[in-house]
Amino acid sequence: MESIKDLDIPIIVGPTASGKTEIAIRFAEKYGYEIISADSRQFFKEMNIGTAKQSNYELSRAKHHFVNFLSPLDESYNSYTFGIEGRELIKNLKKNGKKVLVVGGSGLYIQSLVHGFFDDLGISDEEKLYFRKEVEKRDIRDCFEDLLRVDEEYALSIPKNNVQRIHRGLEVYYLSGRKMSELHKEHKKQKYFNPIYIGLSLEREELYNRINERFDTMLKAGLIDEIRFLSDKYGIDLKRLNTTIGYREFIPFLKGKIDLEEAIHNAKRDSRHFAKRQITWFKRIENMNWVKNSFETIDKLFGYKF
């Protein structure tokens, strides 16, 4: 089996609208890299405008992996699977003499790729199934309060409405007696390869302006028509539509519950909040190199490592 333990892999991260896609492509063009995308919403076909997915032109400039390969109906693909498949891809690329860099804003997926996940806590599938059925009967706010009580550090690191991660935190605690926050700290010591983290830094006002302006561009490009198409094809209650920022805010509009102006306001607000959470996540990564979001600056500082 091809080993990647001593392989240096650049990982370019940053909040939404920070310009990481273009910077990664320019590095790939200059240094001959293939790109692994770690933006989980860009995995899905037909969700193009609202996810700021790479254009056909951008995809033609560098070989991309993990873009446009899942149906919006797919609910089984997760960060654990991504980590396994991503590392297998890296091994195959190395075997064939090819270089790879990672770019994305989905912190949990990047963590899975670099560190993997703890999947053996001595909990049987039967125990997990029974616990999940029971916890799903509870109000999510009650579950979050429960998680705050038993593992405050982990609870405060995740969104209050992230059902999957709240349930997982409770499952781990009540079935294994361990805290997710402690497990994460222990697990970070394991690395499958050597990541060279490059974090794109922007002043908050500049970032928020970029988010607002990019969303206006998405609207002009036909975002609402894309949402209507997806809701007509897959149903307006499609989970992927109702959990993805930039899409979910328009479902009440399509149902006639709010006007368009309110939907746009909510989408921009949620995008800014999401960017703030992304920055918080990336600031927790050890050995993160924060630099201005400029290809020239990054190339000057890190080009020798590429």
PDB file of C-alpha atoms in Angstrom:
ATOM      1  CA  MET A   1       0.000   0.000   0.000  1.00  0.00           C
ATOM      2  CA  GLU A   2       1.349   3.420  -0.988  1.00  0.00           C
ATOM      3  CA  SER A   3       2.300   5.437   2.118  1.00  0.00           C
ATOM      4  CA  ILE A   4       1.541   9.152   2.373  1.00  0.00           C
ATOM      5  CA  LYS A   5       2.696   9.632   5.971  1.00  0.00           C
ATOM      6  CA  ASP A   6       5.681  11.803   5.038  1.00  0.00           C
ATOM      7  CA  LEU A   7       3.922  13.617   2.194  1.00  0.00           C
ATOM      8  CA  ASP A   8       3.649  17.410   2.423  1.00  0.00           C
ATOM      9  CA  ILE A   9       0.228  18.530   1.181  1.00  0.00           C
ATOM     10  CA  PRO A  10      -0.771  22.219   0.945  1.00  0.00           C
ATOM     11  CA  ILE A  11      -4.252  22.907   2.342  1.00  0.00           C
ATOM     12  CA  ILE A  12      -5.695  26.294   1.439  1.00  0.00           C
ATOM     13  CA  VAL A  13      -8.589  27.262   3.690  1.00  0.00           C
ATOM     14  CA  GLY A  14     -10.690  30.317   4.260  1.00  0.00           C
ATOM     15  CA  PRO A  15     -14.227  31.510   4.867  1.00  0.00           C
ATOM     16  CA  THR A  16     -16.815  31.690   2.121  1.00  0.00           C
ATOM     17  CA  ALA A  17     -16.083  34.401  -0.496  1.00  0.00           C
ATOM     18  CA  SER A  18     -12.430  34.708   0.550  1.00  0.00           C
ATOM     19  CA  GLY A  19     -11.135  33.889  -2.946  1.00  0.00           C
ATOM     20  CA  LYS A  20      -9.613  30.493  -2.155  1.00  0.00           C
ATOM     21  CA  THR A  21     -10.881  28.814  -5.338  1.00  0.00           C
ATOM     22  CA  GLU A  22      -9.022  31.152  -7.697  1.00  0.00           C
ATOM     23  CA  ILE A  23      -5.849  31.092  -5.588  1.00  0.00           C
ATOM     24  CA  ALA A  24      -5.844  27.276  -5.526  1.00  0.00           C
ATOM     25  CA  ILE A  25      -6.320  27.098  -9.292  1.00  0.00           C
ATOM     26  CA  ARG A  26      -3.441  29.506  -9.905  1.00  0.00           C
ATOM     27  CA  PHE A  27      -1.161  27.375  -7.727  1.00  0.00           C
ATOM     28  CA  ALA A  28      -2.306  24.232  -9.516  1.00  0.00           C
ATOM     29  CA  GLU A  29      -1.540  25.831 -12.889  1.00  0.00           C
ATOM     30  CA  LYS A  30       1.880  27.120 -11.846  1.00  0.00           C
ATOM     31  CA  TYR A  31       3.139  24.059  -9.943  1.00  0.00           C
ATOM     32  CA  GLY A  32       1.299  21.189 -11.639  1.00  0.00           C
ATOM     33  CA  TYR A  33      -1.074  20.190  -8.846  1.00  0.00           C
ATOM     34  CA  GLU A  34      -4.431  18.442  -8.938  1.00  0.00           C
ATOM     35  CA  ILE A  35      -7.058  19.823  -6.571  1.00  0.00           C
ATOM     36  CA  ILE A  36      -9.138  18.079  -3.928  1.00  0.00           C
ATOM     37  CA  SER A  37     -12.184  20.179  -3.121  1.00  0.00           C
ATOM     38  CA  ALA A  38     -13.191  20.155   0.551  1.00  0.00           C
ATOM     39  CA  ASP A  39     -16.306  22.288   0.136  1.00  0.00           C
ATOM     40  CA  SER A  40     -19.009  19.788   0.985  1.00  0.00           C
ATOM     41  CA  ARG A  41     -21.874  21.568  -0.775  1.00  0.00           C
ATOM     42  CA  GLN A  42     -19.935  21.618  -4.058  1.00  0.00           C
ATOM     43  CA  PHE A  43     -20.097  17.828  -4.067  1.00  0.00           C
ATOM     44  CA  PHE A  44     -23.680  17.958  -5.334  1.00  0.00           C
ATOM     45  CA  LYS A  45     -24.765  18.062  -8.945  1.00  0.00           C
ATOM     46  CA  GLU A  46     -27.190  20.782 -10.087  1.00  0.00           C
ATOM     47  CA  MET A  47     -26.439  22.961  -7.052  1.00  0.00           C
ATOM     48  CA  ASN A  48     -24.144  25.320  -8.879  1.00  0.00           C
ATOM     49  CA  ILE A  49     -24.930  28.997  -8.387  1.00  0.00           C
ATOM     50  CA  GLY A  50     -25.777  28.948  -4.694  1.00  0.00           C
ATOM     51  CA  THR A  51     -22.659  26.959  -3.774  1.00  0.00           C
ATOM     52  CA  ALA A  52     -20.346  29.224  -5.809  1.00  0.00           C
ATOM     53  CA  LYS A  53     -19.198  26.083  -7.577  1.00  0.00           C
ATOM     54  CA  GLN A  54     -16.283  26.308  -9.985  1.00  0.00           C
ATOM     55  CA  SER A  55     -17.295  27.269 -13.502  1.00  0.00           C
ATOM     56  CA  ASN A  56     -16.566  25.005 -16.471  1.00  0.00           C
ATOM     57  CA  TYR A  57     -13.702  27.334 -17.346  1.00  0.00           C
ATOM     58  CA  GLU A  58     -12.224  27.058 -13.853  1.00  0.00           C
ATOM     59  CA  LEU A  59     -12.604  23.283 -13.875  1.00  0.00           C
ATOM     60  CA  SER A  60     -10.779  23.177 -17.222  1.00  0.00           C
ATOM     61  CA  ARG A  61      -7.755  25.033 -15.823  1.00  0.00           C
ATOM     62  CA  ALA A  62      -6.894  22.332 -13.265  1.00  0.00           C
ATOM     63  CA  LYS A  63      -7.973  18.790 -12.533  1.00  0.00           C
ATOM     64  CA  HIS A  64     -10.533  18.830  -9.696  1.00  0.00           C
ATOM     65  CA  HIS A  65     -11.707  15.978  -7.486  1.00  0.00           C
ATOM     66  CA  PHE A  66     -14.857  15.767  -5.338  1.00  0.00           C
ATOM     67  CA  VAL A  67     -16.883  18.251  -7.379  1.00  0.00           C
ATOM     68  CA  ASN A  68     -20.229  17.387  -8.999  1.00  0.00           C
ATOM     69  CA  PHE A  69     -20.265  13.712  -8.061  1.00  0.00           C
ATOM     70  CA  LEU A  70     -23.327  13.319  -5.803  1.00  0.00           C
ATOM     71  CA  SER A  71     -27.063  13.614  -6.362  1.00  0.00           C
ATOM     72  CA  PRO A  72     -28.880  16.198  -4.212  1.00  0.00           C
ATOM     73  CA  LEU A  73     -30.899  13.226  -2.966  1.00  0.00           C
ATOM     74  CA  ASP A  74     -27.817  11.596  -1.447  1.00  0.00           C
ATOM     75  CA  GLU A  75     -27.954  11.818   2.355  1.00  0.00           C
ATOM     76  CA  SER A  76     -25.479   9.055   3.185  1.00  0.00           C
ATOM     77  CA  TYR A  77     -22.202  10.710   2.137  1.00  0.00           C
ATOM     78  CA  ASN A  78     -20.412  12.285   5.095  1.00  0.00           C
ATOM     79  CA  SER A  79     -17.073  13.604   6.324  1.00  0.00           C
ATOM     80  CA  TYR A  80     -15.948  10.142   7.455  1.00  0.00           C
ATOM     81  CA  THR A  81     -16.433   8.714   3.954  1.00  0.00           C
ATOM     82  CA  PHE A  82     -14.752  11.754   2.406  1.00  0.00           C
ATOM     83  CA  GLY A  83     -11.691  11.238   4.579  1.00  0.00           C
ATOM     84  CA  ILE A  84     -11.323   7.606   3.532  1.00  0.00           C
ATOM     85  CA  GLU A  85     -11.871   8.279  -0.175  1.00  0.00           C
ATOM     86  CA  GLY A  86      -9.702  11.396  -0.132  1.00  0.00           C
ATOM     87  CA  ARG A  87      -6.720   9.590   1.373  1.00  0.00           C
ATOM     88  CA  GLU A  88      -7.120   6.729  -1.081  1.00  0.00           C
ATOM     89  CA  LEU A  89      -7.107   9.241  -3.936  1.00  0.00           C
ATOM     90  CA  ILE A  90      -3.961  10.910  -2.561  1.00  0.00           C
ATOM     91  CA  LYS A  91      -2.226   7.505  -2.432  1.00  0.00           C
ATOM     92  CA  ASN A  92      -3.167   6.765  -6.053  1.00  0.00           C
ATOM     93  CA  LEU A  93      -2.043  10.195  -7.252  1.00  0.00           C
ATOM     94  CA  LYS A  94       1.281   9.813  -5.456  1.00  0.00           C
ATOM     95  CA  LYS A  95       1.712   6.349  -6.977  1.00  0.00           C
ATOM     96  CA  ASN A  96       1.250   7.893 -10.420  1.00  0.00           C
ATOM     97  CA  GLY A  97       3.719  10.692  -9.734  1.00  0.00           C
ATOM     98  CA  LYS A  98       1.111  13.435  -9.361  1.00  0.00           C
ATOM     99  CA  LYS A  99       0.914  16.197  -6.769  1.00  0.00           C
ATOM    100  CA  VAL A 100      -2.205  17.298  -4.951  1.00  0.00           C
ATOM    101  CA  LEU A 101      -3.379  20.258  -2.918  1.00  0.00           C
ATOM    102  CA  VAL A 102      -6.558  20.640  -0.894  1.00  0.00           C
ATOM    103  CA  VAL A 103      -8.822  23.690  -0.892  1.00  0.00           C
ATOM    104  CA  GLY A 104     -12.033  24.264   0.979  1.00  0.00           C
ATOM    105  CA  GLY A 105     -14.058  25.761   3.753  1.00  0.00           C
ATOM    106  CA  SER A 106     -15.632  22.673   5.321  1.00  0.00           C
ATOM    107  CA  GLY A 107     -13.535  22.279   8.446  1.00  0.00           C
ATOM    108  CA  LEU A 108     -14.944  18.928   9.515  1.00  0.00           C
ATOM    109  CA  TYR A 109     -14.159  17.395   6.109  1.00  0.00           C
ATOM    110  CA  ILE A 110     -10.599  18.715   6.192  1.00  0.00           C
ATOM    111  CA  GLN A 111     -10.186  17.350   9.708  1.00  0.00           C
ATOM    112  CA  SER A 112     -11.423  13.949   8.530  1.00  0.00           C
ATOM    113  CA  LEU A 113      -8.987  13.958   5.613  1.00  0.00           C
ATOM    114  CA  VAL A 114      -5.961  14.851   7.761  1.00  0.00           C
ATOM    115  CA  HIS A 115      -6.729  13.047  11.008  1.00  0.00           C
ATOM    116  CA  GLY A 116      -9.464  10.548  10.211  1.00  0.00           C
ATOM    117  CA  PHE A 117     -12.188   9.875  12.754  1.00  0.00           C
ATOM    118  CA  PHE A 118     -12.475   7.747  15.814  1.00  0.00           C
ATOM    119  CA  ASP A 119     -14.995   5.107  14.812  1.00  0.00           C
ATOM    120  CA  ASP A 120     -14.304   2.356  17.334  1.00  0.00           C
ATOM    121  CA  LEU A 121     -15.625   3.335  20.766  1.00  0.00           C
ATOM    122  CA  GLY A 122     -16.978  -0.073  21.639  1.00  0.00           C
ATOM    123  CA  ILE A 123     -20.536   0.937  20.743  1.00  0.00           C
ATOM    124  CA  SER A 124     -22.584  -1.682  18.912  1.00  0.00           C
ATOM    125  CA  ASP A 125     -24.725  -0.832  15.881  1.00  0.00           C
ATOM    126  CA  GLU A 126     -27.794  -1.947  17.844  1.00  0.00           C
ATOM    127  CA  GLU A 127     -27.003   0.502  20.649  1.00  0.00           C
ATOM    128  CA  LYS A 128     -26.482   3.339  18.159  1.00  0.00           C
ATOM    129  CA  LEU A 129     -29.751   2.601  16.351  1.00  0.00           C
ATOM    130  CA  TYR A 130     -31.770   2.462  19.565  1.00  0.00           C
ATOM    131  CA  PHE A 131     -30.198   5.666  20.911  1.00  0.00           C
ATOM    132  CA  ARG A 132     -30.770   7.574  17.663  1.00  0.00           C
ATOM    133  CA  LYS A 133     -34.438   6.574  17.555  1.00  0.00           C
ATOM    134  CA  GLU A 134     -34.866   7.820  21.115  1.00  0.00           C
ATOM    135  CA  VAL A 135     -32.946  11.068  20.719  1.00  0.00           C
ATOM    136  CA  GLU A 136     -34.807  11.937  17.500  1.00  0.00           C
ATOM    137  CA  LYS A 137     -38.016  12.110  19.554  1.00  0.00           C
ATOM    138  CA  ARG A 138     -36.625  15.047  21.528  1.00  0.00           C
ATOM    139  CA  ASP A 139     -36.723  18.740  20.618  1.00  0.00           C
ATOM    140  CA  ILE A 140     -33.371  19.865  19.209  1.00  0.00           C
ATOM    141  CA  ARG A 141     -33.198  22.768  21.690  1.00  0.00           C
ATOM    142  CA  ASP A 142     -33.547  20.325  24.573  1.00  0.00           C
ATOM    143  CA  CYS A 143     -30.827  18.145  23.040  1.00  0.00           C
ATOM    144  CA  PHE A 144     -28.496  21.115  22.706  1.00  0.00           C
ATOM    145  CA  GLU A 145     -29.054  22.091  26.351  1.00  0.00           C
ATOM    146  CA  ASP A 146     -28.297  18.499  27.315  1.00  0.00           C
ATOM    147  CA  LEU A 147     -25.076  18.589  25.307  1.00  0.00           C
ATOM    148  CA  LEU A 148     -24.102  21.894  26.935  1.00  0.00           C
ATOM    149  CA  ARG A 149     -24.465  20.230  30.319  1.00  0.00           C
ATOM    150  CA  VAL A 150     -22.397  17.112  29.563  1.00  0.00           C
ATOM    151  CA  ASP A 151     -19.834  18.542  27.101  1.00  0.00           C
ATOM    152  CA  GLU A 152     -19.939  22.329  27.058  1.00  0.00           C
ATOM    153  CA  GLU A 153     -16.720  22.741  25.055  1.00  0.00           C
ATOM    154  CA  TYR A 154     -17.993  20.629  22.153  1.00  0.00           C
ATOM    155  CA  ALA A 155     -21.487  22.150  22.290  1.00  0.00           C
ATOM    156  CA  LEU A 156     -20.110  25.674  21.983  1.00  0.00           C
ATOM    157  CA  SER A 157     -17.997  24.659  18.964  1.00  0.00           C
ATOM    158  CA  ILE A 158     -20.960  23.617  16.787  1.00  0.00           C
ATOM    159  CA  PRO A 159     -24.091  25.399  15.478  1.00  0.00           C
ATOM    160  CA  LYS A 160     -27.096  25.142  17.815  1.00  0.00           C
ATOM    161  CA  ASN A 161     -29.238  23.756  14.997  1.00  0.00           C
ATOM    162  CA  ASN A 162     -26.829  21.111  13.683  1.00  0.00           C
ATOM    163  CA  VAL A 163     -28.974  18.095  14.495  1.00  0.00           C
ATOM    164  CA  GLN A 164     -26.490  15.465  13.310  1.00  0.00           C
ATOM    165  CA  ARG A 165     -23.561  16.752  15.356  1.00  0.00           C
ATOM    166  CA  ILE A 166     -25.641  17.407  18.473  1.00  0.00           C
ATOM    167  CA  HIS A 167     -27.053  13.889  18.347  1.00  0.00           C
ATOM    168  CA  ARG A 168     -23.582  12.463  17.725  1.00  0.00           C
ATOM    169  CA  GLY A 169     -22.164  14.314  20.730  1.00  0.00           C
ATOM    170  CA  LEU A 170     -24.897  12.930  22.973  1.00  0.00           C
ATOM    171  CA  GLU A 171     -24.527   9.449  21.503  1.00  0.00           C
ATOM    172  CA  VAL A 172     -20.806   9.353  22.202  1.00  0.00           C
ATOM    173  CA  TYR A 173     -21.209  10.656  25.749  1.00  0.00           C
ATOM    174  CA  TYR A 174     -24.101   8.465  26.849  1.00  0.00           C
ATOM    175  CA  LEU A 175     -22.993   5.264  25.130  1.00  0.00           C
ATOM    176  CA  SER A 176     -19.229   5.424  25.690  1.00  0.00           C
ATOM    177  CA  GLY A 177     -18.839   7.775  28.632  1.00  0.00           C
ATOM    178  CA  ARG A 178     -16.388   9.896  26.619  1.00  0.00           C
ATOM    179  CA  LYS A 179     -16.680  13.544  25.595  1.00  0.00           C
ATOM    180  CA  MET A 180     -16.384  14.543  21.942  1.00  0.00           C
ATOM    181  CA  SER A 181     -14.209  17.501  22.931  1.00  0.00           C
ATOM    182  CA  GLU A 182     -11.709  15.164  24.610  1.00  0.00           C
ATOM    183  CA  LEU A 183     -11.758  12.693  21.737  1.00  0.00           C
ATOM    184  CA  HIS A 184     -11.080  15.486  19.243  1.00  0.00           C
ATOM    185  CA  LYS A 185      -8.041  16.639  21.214  1.00  0.00           C
ATOM    186  CA  GLU A 186      -6.647  13.117  21.409  1.00  0.00           C
ATOM    187  CA  HIS A 187      -7.323  12.423  17.769  1.00  0.00           C
ATOM    188  CA  LYS A 188      -5.618  15.564  16.467  1.00  0.00           C
ATOM    189  CA  LYS A 189      -2.299  13.991  17.425  1.00  0.00           C
ATOM    190  CA  GLN A 190      -2.775  11.459  14.599  1.00  0.00           C
ATOM    191  CA  LYS A 191      -1.982  12.670  11.083  1.00  0.00           C
ATOM    192  CA  TYR A 192      -2.137  10.621   7.895  1.00  0.00           C
ATOM    193  CA  PHE A 193       0.115  13.116   6.069  1.00  0.00           C
ATOM    194  CA  ASN A 194       1.861  16.411   6.762  1.00  0.00           C
ATOM    195  CA  PRO A 195      -0.551  19.293   6.111  1.00  0.00           C
ATOM    196  CA  ILE A 196       0.811  22.717   5.183  1.00  0.00           C
ATOM    197  CA  TYR A 197      -2.065  24.952   6.256  1.00  0.00           C
ATOM    198  CA  ILE A 198      -2.538  28.296   4.521  1.00  0.00           C
ATOM    199  CA  GLY A 199      -5.432  30.374   5.848  1.00  0.00           C
ATOM    200  CA  LEU A 200      -6.744  33.295   3.832  1.00  0.00           C
ATOM    201  CA  SER A 201      -7.123  36.383   6.004  1.00  0.00           C
ATOM    202  CA  LEU A 202      -9.374  39.380   5.322  1.00  0.00           C
ATOM    203  CA  GLU A 203     -10.595  42.261   7.432  1.00  0.00           C
ATOM    204  CA  ARG A 204     -14.141  41.574   8.615  1.00  0.00           C
ATOM    205  CA  GLU A 205     -15.670  44.537   6.752  1.00  0.00           C
ATOM    206  CA  GLU A 206     -13.974  43.512   3.504  1.00  0.00           C
ATOM    207  CA  LEU A 207     -15.100  39.897   3.896  1.00  0.00           C
ATOM    208  CA  TYR A 208     -18.700  40.859   4.642  1.00  0.00           C
ATOM    209  CA  ASN A 209     -18.759  43.203   1.655  1.00  0.00           C
ATOM    210  CA  ARG A 210     -17.445  40.393  -0.561  1.00  0.00           C
ATOM    211  CA  ILE A 211     -20.142  38.051   0.754  1.00  0.00           C
ATOM    212  CA  ASN A 212     -22.912  40.562   0.076  1.00  0.00           C
ATOM    213  CA  GLU A 213     -21.596  41.433  -3.376  1.00  0.00           C
ATOM    214  CA  ARG A 214     -21.132  37.792  -4.343  1.00  0.00           C
ATOM    215  CA  PHE A 215     -24.677  37.013  -3.297  1.00  0.00           C
ATOM    216  CA  ASP A 216     -25.967  39.855  -5.472  1.00  0.00           C
ATOM    217  CA  THR A 217     -23.998  38.318  -8.354  1.00  0.00           C
ATOM    218  CA  MET A 218     -25.573  34.916  -7.645  1.00  0.00           C
ATOM    219  CA  LEU A 219     -29.044  36.443  -7.802  1.00  0.00           C
ATOM    220  CA  LYS A 220     -28.275  38.044 -11.163  1.00  0.00           C
ATOM    221  CA  ALA A 221     -26.916  34.709 -12.395  1.00  0.00           C
ATOM    222  CA  GLY A 222     -30.257  33.011 -11.721  1.00  0.00           C
ATOM    223  CA  LEU A 223     -30.046  31.638  -8.164  1.00  0.00           C
ATOM    224  CA  ILE A 224     -33.812  31.784  -7.569  1.00  0.00           C
ATOM    225  CA  ASP A 225     -34.475  29.950 -10.832  1.00  0.00           C
ATOM    226  CA  GLU A 226     -31.967  27.284  -9.745  1.00  0.00           C
ATOM    227  CA  ILE A 227     -33.786  26.866  -6.424  1.00  0.00           C
ATOM    228  CA  ARG A 228     -37.150  26.637  -8.205  1.00  0.00           C
ATOM    229  CA  PHE A 229     -35.742  24.014 -10.589  1.00  0.00           C
ATOM    230  CA  LEU A 230     -34.419  21.902  -7.721  1.00  0.00           C
ATOM    231  CA  SER A 231     -37.639  22.190  -5.708  1.00  0.00           C
ATOM    232  CA  ASP A 232     -39.724  21.262  -8.779  1.00  0.00           C
ATOM    233  CA  LYS A 233     -37.507  18.290  -9.623  1.00  0.00           C
ATOM    234  CA  TYR A 234     -36.880  16.889  -6.134  1.00  0.00           C
ATOM    235  CA  GLY A 235     -39.621  18.456  -3.998  1.00  0.00           C
ATOM    236  CA  ILE A 236     -39.581  21.643  -1.974  1.00  0.00           C
ATOM    237  CA  ASP A 237     -38.879  19.684   1.216  1.00  0.00           C
ATOM    238  CA  LEU A 238     -35.644  18.206  -0.152  1.00  0.00           C
ATOM    239  CA  LYS A 239     -33.287  18.032   2.836  1.00  0.00           C
ATOM    240  CA  ARG A 240     -30.329  19.360   0.869  1.00  0.00           C
ATOM    241  CA  LEU A 241     -32.282  22.489  -0.109  1.00  0.00           C
ATOM    242  CA  ASN A 242     -33.481  23.090   3.425  1.00  0.00           C
ATOM    243  CA  THR A 243     -30.075  22.741   5.081  1.00  0.00           C
ATOM    244  CA  THR A 244     -27.825  24.616   2.640  1.00  0.00           C
ATOM    245  CA  ILE A 245     -27.157  28.306   3.229  1.00  0.00           C
ATOM    246  CA  GLY A 246     -28.133  30.354   0.202  1.00  0.00           C
ATOM    247  CA  TYR A 247     -30.935  27.939  -0.651  1.00  0.00           C
ATOM    248  CA  ARG A 248     -32.822  27.271   2.569  1.00  0.00           C
ATOM    249  CA  GLU A 249     -33.638  30.951   3.122  1.00  0.00           C
ATOM    250  CA  PHE A 250     -35.674  31.005  -0.095  1.00  0.00           C
ATOM    251  CA  ILE A 251     -37.912  28.039   0.741  1.00  0.00           C
ATOM    252  CA  PRO A 252     -40.267  30.200   2.872  1.00  0.00           C
ATOM    253  CA  PHE A 253     -40.353  32.665  -0.054  1.00  0.00           C
ATOM    254  CA  LEU A 254     -41.334  29.941  -2.501  1.00  0.00           C
ATOM    255  CA  LYS A 255     -44.027  28.827  -0.035  1.00  0.00           C
ATOM    256  CA  GLY A 256     -45.379  32.381   0.105  1.00  0.00           C
ATOM    257  CA  LYS A 257     -44.510  32.893   3.778  1.00  0.00           C
ATOM    258  CA  ILE A 258     -42.040  35.782   3.348  1.00  0.00           C
ATOM    259  CA  ASP A 259     -41.244  38.280   0.605  1.00  0.00           C
ATOM    260  CA  LEU A 260     -38.153  38.195  -1.606  1.00  0.00           C
ATOM    261  CA  GLU A 261     -36.450  41.079   0.171  1.00  0.00           C
ATOM    262  CA  GLU A 262     -36.599  39.231   3.504  1.00  0.00           C
ATOM    263  CA  ALA A 263     -35.289  36.019   1.937  1.00  0.00           C
ATOM    264  CA  ILE A 264     -32.296  37.858   0.459  1.00  0.00           C
ATOM    265  CA  HIS A 265     -31.626  39.587   3.774  1.00  0.00           C
ATOM    266  CA  ASN A 266     -31.703  36.268   5.621  1.00  0.00           C
ATOM    267  CA  ALA A 267     -29.412  34.563   3.107  1.00  0.00           C
ATOM    268  CA  LYS A 268     -26.780  37.290   3.333  1.00  0.00           C
ATOM    269  CA  ARG A 269     -27.007  37.293   7.131  1.00  0.00           C
ATOM    270  CA  ASP A 270     -26.663  33.519   7.351  1.00  0.00           C
ATOM    271  CA  SER A 271     -23.705  33.596   4.948  1.00  0.00           C
ATOM    272  CA  ARG A 272     -21.917  36.139   7.138  1.00  0.00           C
ATOM    273  CA  HIS A 273     -22.611  34.079  10.256  1.00  0.00           C
ATOM    274  CA  PHE A 274     -21.330  30.978   8.474  1.00  0.00           C
ATOM    275  CA  ALA A 275     -18.102  32.782   7.557  1.00  0.00           C
ATOM    276  CA  LYS A 276     -17.627  33.733  11.202  1.00  0.00           C
ATOM    277  CA  ARG A 277     -18.024  30.087  12.272  1.00  0.00           C
ATOM    278  CA  GLN A 278     -15.564  28.968   9.599  1.00  0.00           C
ATOM    279  CA  ILE A 279     -12.935  31.424  10.844  1.00  0.00           C
ATOM    280  CA  THR A 280     -13.473  30.238  14.426  1.00  0.00           C
ATOM    281  CA  TRP A 281     -12.957  26.622  13.325  1.00  0.00           C
ATOM    282  CA  PHE A 282      -9.791  27.353  11.355  1.00  0.00           C
ATOM    283  CA  LYS A 283      -8.301  29.417  14.179  1.00  0.00           C
ATOM    284  CA  ARG A 284      -8.316  26.256  16.297  1.00  0.00           C
ATOM    285  CA  ILE A 285      -6.024  24.441  13.857  1.00  0.00           C
ATOM    286  CA  GLU A 286      -2.431  24.171  15.026  1.00  0.00           C
ATOM    287  CA  ASN A 287       0.297  25.512  12.712  1.00  0.00           C
ATOM    288  CA  MET A 288      -2.139  27.535  10.623  1.00  0.00           C
ATOM    289  CA  ASN A 289      -0.349  30.158   8.519  1.00  0.00           C
ATOM    290  CA  TRP A 290      -2.643  33.171   8.172  1.00  0.00           C
ATOM    291  CA  VAL A 291      -1.832  35.361   5.174  1.00  0.00           C
ATOM    292  CA  LYS A 292      -3.541  38.008   3.079  1.00  0.00           C
ATOM    293  CA  ASN A 293      -5.739  36.515   0.374  1.00  0.00           C
ATOM    294  CA  SER A 294      -3.297  37.270  -2.420  1.00  0.00           C
ATOM    295  CA  PHE A 295      -1.760  34.708  -4.763  1.00  0.00           C
ATOM    296  CA  GLU A 296       1.414  36.784  -5.055  1.00  0.00           C
ATOM    297  CA  THR A 297       1.832  37.034  -1.271  1.00  0.00           C
ATOM    298  CA  ILE A 298       1.230  33.335  -0.700  1.00  0.00           C
ATOM    299  CA  ASP A 299       3.486  32.364  -3.588  1.00  0.00           C
ATOM    300  CA  LYS A 300       6.280  34.496  -2.163  1.00  0.00           C
ATOM    301  CA  LEU A 301       5.933  32.964   1.314  1.00  0.00           C
ATOM    302  CA  PHE A 302       5.155  29.353   0.443  1.00  0.00           C
ATOM    303  CA  GLY A 303       6.030  28.845  -3.218  1.00  0.00           C
ATOM    304  CA  TYR A 304       9.190  26.952  -2.314  1.00  0.00           C
ATOM    305  CA  LYS A 305       7.055  24.326  -0.541  1.00  0.00           C
ATOM    306  CA  PHE A 306       4.934  23.727  -3.605  1.00  0.00           C
TER     307      PHE A 306
END
